[in-house]
Short mmCIF file of C-alpha atoms in Angstrom, two decimals:
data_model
loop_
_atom_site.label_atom_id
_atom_site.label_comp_id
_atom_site.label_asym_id
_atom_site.label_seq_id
_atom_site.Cartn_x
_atom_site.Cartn_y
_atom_site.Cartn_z
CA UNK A 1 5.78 -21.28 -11.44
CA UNK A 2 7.07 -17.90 -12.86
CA UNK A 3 5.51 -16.67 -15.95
CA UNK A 4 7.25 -16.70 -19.27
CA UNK A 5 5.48 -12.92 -19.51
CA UNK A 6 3.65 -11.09 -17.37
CA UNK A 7 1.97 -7.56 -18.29
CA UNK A 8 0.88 -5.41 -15.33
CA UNK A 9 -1.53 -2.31 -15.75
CA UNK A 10 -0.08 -1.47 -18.80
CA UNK A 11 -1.46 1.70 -21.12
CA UNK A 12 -0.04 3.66 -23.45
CA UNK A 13 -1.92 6.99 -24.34
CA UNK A 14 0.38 8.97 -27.01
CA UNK A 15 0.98 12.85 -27.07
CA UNK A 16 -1.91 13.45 -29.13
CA UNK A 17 -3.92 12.42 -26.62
CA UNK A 18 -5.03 9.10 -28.42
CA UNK A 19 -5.29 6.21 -25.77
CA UNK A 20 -4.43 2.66 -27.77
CA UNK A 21 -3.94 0.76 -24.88
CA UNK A 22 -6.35 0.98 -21.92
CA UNK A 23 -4.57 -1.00 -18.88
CA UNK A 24 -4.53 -4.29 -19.41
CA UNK A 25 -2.79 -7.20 -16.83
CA UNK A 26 -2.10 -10.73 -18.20
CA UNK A 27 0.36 -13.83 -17.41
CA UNK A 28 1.58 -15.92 -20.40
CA UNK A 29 2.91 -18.99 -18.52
CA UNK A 30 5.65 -21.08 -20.35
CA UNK A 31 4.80 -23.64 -22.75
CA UNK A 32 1.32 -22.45 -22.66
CA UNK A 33 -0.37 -21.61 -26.09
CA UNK A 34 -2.33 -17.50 -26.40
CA UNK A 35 -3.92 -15.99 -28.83
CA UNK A 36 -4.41 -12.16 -28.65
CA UNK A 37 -7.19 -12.01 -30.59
CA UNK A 38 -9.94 -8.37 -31.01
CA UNK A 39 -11.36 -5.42 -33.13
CA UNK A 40 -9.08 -3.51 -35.23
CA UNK A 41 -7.80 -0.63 -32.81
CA UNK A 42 -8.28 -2.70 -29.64
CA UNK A 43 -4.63 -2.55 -29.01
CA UNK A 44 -3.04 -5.68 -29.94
CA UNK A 45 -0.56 -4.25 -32.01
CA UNK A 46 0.63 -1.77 -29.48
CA UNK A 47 0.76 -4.34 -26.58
CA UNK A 48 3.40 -6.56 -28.82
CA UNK A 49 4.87 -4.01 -29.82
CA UNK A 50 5.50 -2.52 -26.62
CA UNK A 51 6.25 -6.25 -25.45
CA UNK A 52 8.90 -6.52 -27.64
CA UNK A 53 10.46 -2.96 -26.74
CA UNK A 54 9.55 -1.28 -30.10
CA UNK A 55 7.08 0.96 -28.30
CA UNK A 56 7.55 2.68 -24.87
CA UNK A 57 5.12 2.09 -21.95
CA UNK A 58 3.00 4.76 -20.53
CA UNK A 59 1.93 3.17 -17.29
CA UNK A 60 3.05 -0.56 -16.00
CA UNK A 61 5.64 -3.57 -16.41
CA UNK A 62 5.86 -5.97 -18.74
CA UNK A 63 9.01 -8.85 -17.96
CA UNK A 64 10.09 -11.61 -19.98
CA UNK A 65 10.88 -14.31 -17.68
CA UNK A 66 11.42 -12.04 -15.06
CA UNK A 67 13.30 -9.56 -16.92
CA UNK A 68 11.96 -6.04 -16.92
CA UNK A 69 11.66 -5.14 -20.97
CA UNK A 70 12.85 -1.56 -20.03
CA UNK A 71 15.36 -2.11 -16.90
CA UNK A 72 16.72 -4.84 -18.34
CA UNK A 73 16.43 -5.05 -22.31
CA UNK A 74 19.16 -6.92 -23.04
CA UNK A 75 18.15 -9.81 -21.66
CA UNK A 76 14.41 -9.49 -22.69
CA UNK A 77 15.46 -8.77 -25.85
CA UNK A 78 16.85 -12.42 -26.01
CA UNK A 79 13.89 -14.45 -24.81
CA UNK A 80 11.50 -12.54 -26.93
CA UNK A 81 11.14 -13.13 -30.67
CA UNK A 82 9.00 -11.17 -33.04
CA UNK A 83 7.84 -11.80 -36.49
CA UNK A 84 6.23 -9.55 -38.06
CA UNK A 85 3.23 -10.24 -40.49
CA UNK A 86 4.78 -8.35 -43.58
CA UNK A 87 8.53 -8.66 -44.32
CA UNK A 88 9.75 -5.24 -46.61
#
């Protein structure tokens, strides 16, 4: 069975030189229930945002039912759904 999502050694480290994400691997299978739970500044913010296409990768894949997020965004864009946790 094909993962829903899979993540492979992804990282992002910004210009600054700040690393949010250290690499980080993980399979999300379908119908299965995940928390991404941590410390503030652990990187959970980055990695969904980076899942969802809002923030570009440094290092690694990330595909949405076999979709590469980056190669081929359109259709990742229409498996994945974000909402966010404040609504302006």
């Amino acid at each position: 069975m094909q993962p829903i999502i899979s993540i492979r050694d992804v990282s992002k480290t910004y210009a600054s030189g700040l690393q949010a994400l250290k690499p980080t691997s993980l399979d999300i299978m379908k119908g299965e229930i995940f928390a991404l739970l941590g410390p503030n500044g652990a990187g959970k913010s980055t990695l969904i945002n980076m899942t969802c296409g809002i923030v570009k990768l440094s290092t690694g894949t990330i595909t949405a039912d076999g979709f590469d997020i980056v190669r081929d965004f359109k259709q990742a864009r229409k498996i994945i759904g974000l909402v966010p946790p404040e609504l302006h």
